[in-house]
mmCIF file of C-alpha atoms in Angstrom:
data_model
loop_
_atom_site.group_PDB
_atom_site.id
_atom_site.type_symbol
_atom_site.label_atom_id
_atom_site.label_comp_id
_atom_site.label_asym_id
_atom_site.label_seq_id
_atom_site.Cartn_x
_atom_site.Cartn_y
_atom_site.Cartn_z
ATOM 1 C CA UNK A 1 2.774 11.959 8.418
ATOM 2 C CA UNK A 2 3.896 12.109 4.816
ATOM 3 C CA UNK A 3 6.109 9.588 3.085
ATOM 4 C CA UNK A 4 7.464 9.708 -0.436
ATOM 5 C CA UNK A 5 9.727 7.389 -2.331
ATOM 6 C CA UNK A 6 10.454 5.449 -5.475
ATOM 7 C CA UNK A 7 10.406 1.742 -6.273
ATOM 8 C CA UNK A 8 12.211 0.519 -9.387
ATOM 9 C CA UNK A 9 10.286 -2.387 -10.881
ATOM 10 C CA UNK A 10 11.810 -4.581 -13.620
ATOM 11 C CA UNK A 11 8.704 -4.663 -15.825
ATOM 12 C CA UNK A 12 6.890 -2.508 -18.410
ATOM 13 C CA UNK A 13 4.643 0.262 -17.065
ATOM 14 C CA UNK A 14 1.386 -1.338 -18.288
ATOM 15 C CA UNK A 15 2.204 -4.627 -16.518
ATOM 16 C CA UNK A 16 3.089 -2.787 -13.288
ATOM 17 C CA UNK A 17 -0.111 -0.728 -13.473
ATOM 18 C CA UNK A 18 -2.241 -3.858 -13.954
ATOM 19 C CA UNK A 19 -0.623 -5.561 -10.965
ATOM 20 C CA UNK A 20 -0.916 -2.500 -8.709
ATOM 21 C CA UNK A 21 -4.558 -2.207 -9.755
ATOM 22 C CA UNK A 22 -5.111 -5.871 -8.763
ATOM 23 C CA UNK A 23 -6.210 -5.589 -5.132
ATOM 24 C CA UNK A 24 -5.191 -9.151 -4.251
ATOM 25 C CA UNK A 25 -1.683 -8.674 -5.684
ATOM 26 C CA UNK A 26 -1.319 -5.311 -3.930
ATOM 27 C CA UNK A 27 -2.540 -6.745 -0.618
ATOM 28 C CA UNK A 28 -0.068 -9.639 -0.915
ATOM 29 C CA UNK A 29 2.736 -7.058 -0.865
ATOM 30 C CA UNK A 30 1.525 -5.338 2.333
ATOM 31 C CA UNK A 31 2.494 -7.093 5.553
ATOM 32 C CA UNK A 32 -0.502 -7.956 7.735
ATOM 33 C CA UNK A 33 -3.387 -7.635 5.239
ATOM 34 C CA UNK A 34 -5.995 -10.363 5.768
ATOM 35 C CA UNK A 35 -9.519 -11.121 4.593
ATOM 36 C CA UNK A 36 -9.563 -8.850 1.539
ATOM 37 C CA UNK A 37 -13.065 -8.578 0.071
ATOM 38 C CA UNK A 38 -13.835 -6.826 -3.213
ATOM 39 C CA UNK A 39 -17.089 -4.857 -2.986
ATOM 40 C CA UNK A 40 -16.758 -3.591 -6.577
ATOM 41 C CA UNK A 41 -13.838 -2.610 -8.830
ATOM 42 C CA UNK A 42 -13.091 0.501 -6.728
ATOM 43 C CA UNK A 43 -14.099 -0.492 -3.160
ATOM 44 C CA UNK A 44 -12.626 -3.112 -0.828
ATOM 45 C CA UNK A 45 -12.640 -4.136 2.810
ATOM 46 C CA UNK A 46 -9.876 -5.923 4.680
ATOM 47 C CA UNK A 47 -8.287 -6.522 8.033
ATOM 48 C CA UNK A 48 -4.837 -5.126 8.754
ATOM 49 C CA UNK A 49 -2.843 -6.568 11.639
ATOM 50 C CA UNK A 50 0.411 -4.992 12.722
ATOM 51 C CA UNK A 51 2.595 -4.428 15.742
ATOM 52 C CA UNK A 52 3.791 -0.960 16.658
ATOM 53 C CA UNK A 53 6.390 -0.933 19.416
ATOM 54 C CA UNK A 54 4.978 -3.312 22.041
ATOM 55 C CA UNK A 55 1.315 -3.030 20.995
ATOM 56 C CA UNK A 56 -0.463 -5.269 18.481
ATOM 57 C CA UNK A 57 -3.167 -3.578 16.430
ATOM 58 C CA UNK A 58 -5.935 -4.987 14.289
ATOM 59 C CA UNK A 59 -7.815 -2.622 11.977
ATOM 60 C CA UNK A 60 -11.024 -3.039 10.026
ATOM 61 C CA UNK A 61 -10.245 -1.030 6.875
ATOM 62 C CA UNK A 62 -12.070 0.172 3.798
ATOM 63 C CA UNK A 63 -10.230 1.090 0.613
ATOM 64 C CA UNK A 64 -11.567 3.267 -2.179
ATOM 65 C CA UNK A 65 -9.793 3.885 -5.483
ATOM 66 C CA UNK A 66 -10.432 7.621 -5.930
ATOM 67 C CA UNK A 67 -8.364 8.268 -9.068
ATOM 68 C CA UNK A 68 -7.392 5.982 -11.922
ATOM 69 C CA UNK A 69 -5.422 7.130 -14.964
ATOM 70 C CA UNK A 70 -4.230 4.011 -16.805
ATOM 71 C CA UNK A 71 -1.272 3.295 -16.996
ATOM 72 C CA UNK A 72 0.059 6.392 -15.244
ATOM 73 C CA UNK A 73 -1.531 6.941 -11.824
ATOM 74 C CA UNK A 74 -3.530 5.258 -9.060
ATOM 75 C CA UNK A 75 -4.788 7.063 -5.949
ATOM 76 C CA UNK A 76 -6.503 5.248 -3.072
ATOM 77 C CA UNK A 77 -8.034 6.370 0.206
ATOM 78 C CA UNK A 78 -7.875 4.038 3.203
ATOM 79 C CA UNK A 79 -9.923 4.422 6.368
ATOM 80 C CA UNK A 80 -9.831 2.114 9.326
ATOM 81 C CA UNK A 81 -10.751 1.696 12.930
ATOM 82 C CA UNK A 82 -8.662 -0.309 15.375
ATOM 83 C CA UNK A 83 -10.585 -3.261 16.798
ATOM 84 C CA UNK A 84 -11.159 -2.933 20.537
ATOM 85 C CA UNK A 85 -10.066 0.683 21.009
ATOM 86 C CA UNK A 86 -10.953 4.235 20.155
ATOM 87 C CA UNK A 87 -9.137 5.737 17.229
ATOM 88 C CA UNK A 88 -8.974 6.072 13.494
ATOM 89 C CA UNK A 89 -6.546 5.536 10.646
ATOM 90 C CA UNK A 90 -6.894 7.565 7.465
ATOM 91 C CA UNK A 91 -4.458 7.480 4.593
ATOM 92 C CA UNK A 92 -4.208 8.580 1.000
ATOM 93 C CA UNK A 93 -1.805 6.742 -1.257
ATOM 94 C CA UNK A 94 -0.804 7.983 -4.720
ATOM 95 C CA UNK A 95 1.401 6.094 -7.173
ATOM 96 C CA UNK A 96 2.739 7.603 -10.403
ATOM 97 C CA UNK A 97 4.298 5.193 -12.899
ATOM 98 C CA UNK A 98 7.102 6.383 -15.171
ATOM 99 C CA UNK A 99 8.819 4.292 -17.851
ATOM 100 C CA UNK A 100 12.575 4.070 -17.374
ATOM 101 C CA UNK A 101 15.324 1.877 -18.850
ATOM 102 C CA UNK A 102 13.037 -1.000 -19.835
ATOM 103 C CA UNK A 103 11.347 -0.971 -16.437
ATOM 104 C CA UNK A 104 9.089 1.257 -14.405
ATOM 105 C CA UNK A 105 9.700 3.750 -11.623
ATOM 106 C CA UNK A 106 6.826 3.824 -9.160
ATOM 107 C CA UNK A 107 6.931 7.222 -7.476
ATOM 108 C CA UNK A 108 4.660 7.158 -4.454
ATOM 109 C CA UNK A 109 3.334 9.510 -1.824
ATOM 110 C CA UNK A 110 1.547 8.383 1.311
ATOM 111 C CA UNK A 111 -0.210 10.719 3.733
ATOM 112 C CA UNK A 112 -1.234 9.010 6.992
ATOM 113 C CA UNK A 113 -3.175 10.376 9.967
ATOM 114 C CA UNK A 114 -3.746 8.453 13.198
ATOM 115 C CA UNK A 115 -5.949 9.427 16.112
ATOM 116 C CA UNK A 116 -6.750 7.898 19.477
ATOM 117 C CA UNK A 117 -4.379 5.522 21.281
ATOM 118 C CA UNK A 118 -2.395 4.841 18.112
ATOM 119 C CA UNK A 119 -1.861 8.554 17.515
ATOM 120 C CA UNK A 120 -0.579 8.952 21.079
ATOM 121 C CA UNK A 121 2.371 6.588 20.477
ATOM 122 C CA UNK A 122 4.426 9.410 19.078
ATOM 123 C CA UNK A 123 5.703 10.362 15.641
ATOM 124 C CA UNK A 124 9.172 8.723 15.880
ATOM 125 C CA UNK A 125 7.707 5.293 16.756
ATOM 126 C CA UNK A 126 5.051 5.510 14.051
ATOM 127 C CA UNK A 127 7.487 6.771 11.415
ATOM 128 C CA UNK A 128 9.851 3.914 12.187
ATOM 129 C CA UNK A 129 7.030 1.348 11.734
ATOM 130 C CA UNK A 130 5.855 3.028 8.526
ATOM 131 C CA UNK A 131 9.397 2.997 7.084
ATOM 132 C CA UNK A 132 9.703 -0.710 7.925
ATOM 133 C CA UNK A 133 6.392 -1.462 6.152
ATOM 134 C CA UNK A 134 7.497 0.684 3.204
ATOM 135 C CA UNK A 135 10.746 -1.294 2.807
ATOM 136 C CA UNK A 136 8.884 -4.622 3.018
ATOM 137 C CA UNK A 137 6.349 -3.485 0.426
ATOM 138 C CA UNK A 138 9.059 -2.328 -2.017
ATOM 139 C CA UNK A 139 11.092 -5.520 -1.672
ATOM 140 C CA UNK A 140 7.996 -7.726 -2.118
ATOM 141 C CA UNK A 141 6.897 -5.933 -5.286
ATOM 142 C CA UNK A 142 10.394 -6.118 -6.762
ATOM 143 C CA UNK A 143 10.719 -9.802 -5.839
ATOM 144 C CA UNK A 144 7.333 -10.716 -7.345
ATOM 145 C CA UNK A 145 8.166 -9.002 -10.643
ATOM 146 C CA UNK A 146 11.636 -10.555 -10.754
ATOM 147 C CA UNK A 147 10.091 -13.984 -10.167
ATOM 148 C CA UNK A 148 7.547 -13.335 -12.929
ATOM 149 C CA UNK A 149 10.276 -12.204 -15.352
ATOM 150 C CA UNK A 150 12.489 -15.175 -14.500
ATOM 151 C CA UNK A 151 9.569 -17.536 -15.073
ATOM 152 C CA UNK A 152 8.783 -16.026 -18.484
ATOM 153 C CA UNK A 153 12.357 -16.404 -19.719
ATOM 154 C CA UNK A 154 12.429 -20.188 -19.330
#
């Protein structure tokens, strides 16, 4: 499954890049990420818990930053296995940052593959869940930058 979109962030490109590059900030914007551990500056492990339709999933995931072009682009590869069942999650996430009107446009592309029980749920159910997570992520990033900007103006 491929997803593309754009998030308008009310902050300069360098500031957005630094925050997106901060694994703990990024994880705080993704619903269900727990126990993030930094192995080194390009490798992380975490737990991802989510509910798809009527099934609750818990994944042990590894994240690798595979491309870094400051302050323009970040590409990460995510691999995970659901706890207690056969299957696999693989995803590649790319974010391109473009300056616009005093802020930054984050143009993203996400390519996700699911196998096993999760893959058998069907594309419409999985796409719906992915779109929900995408909306939550975008609104959290925008809210965190708006809160930061509001705090710096006082």
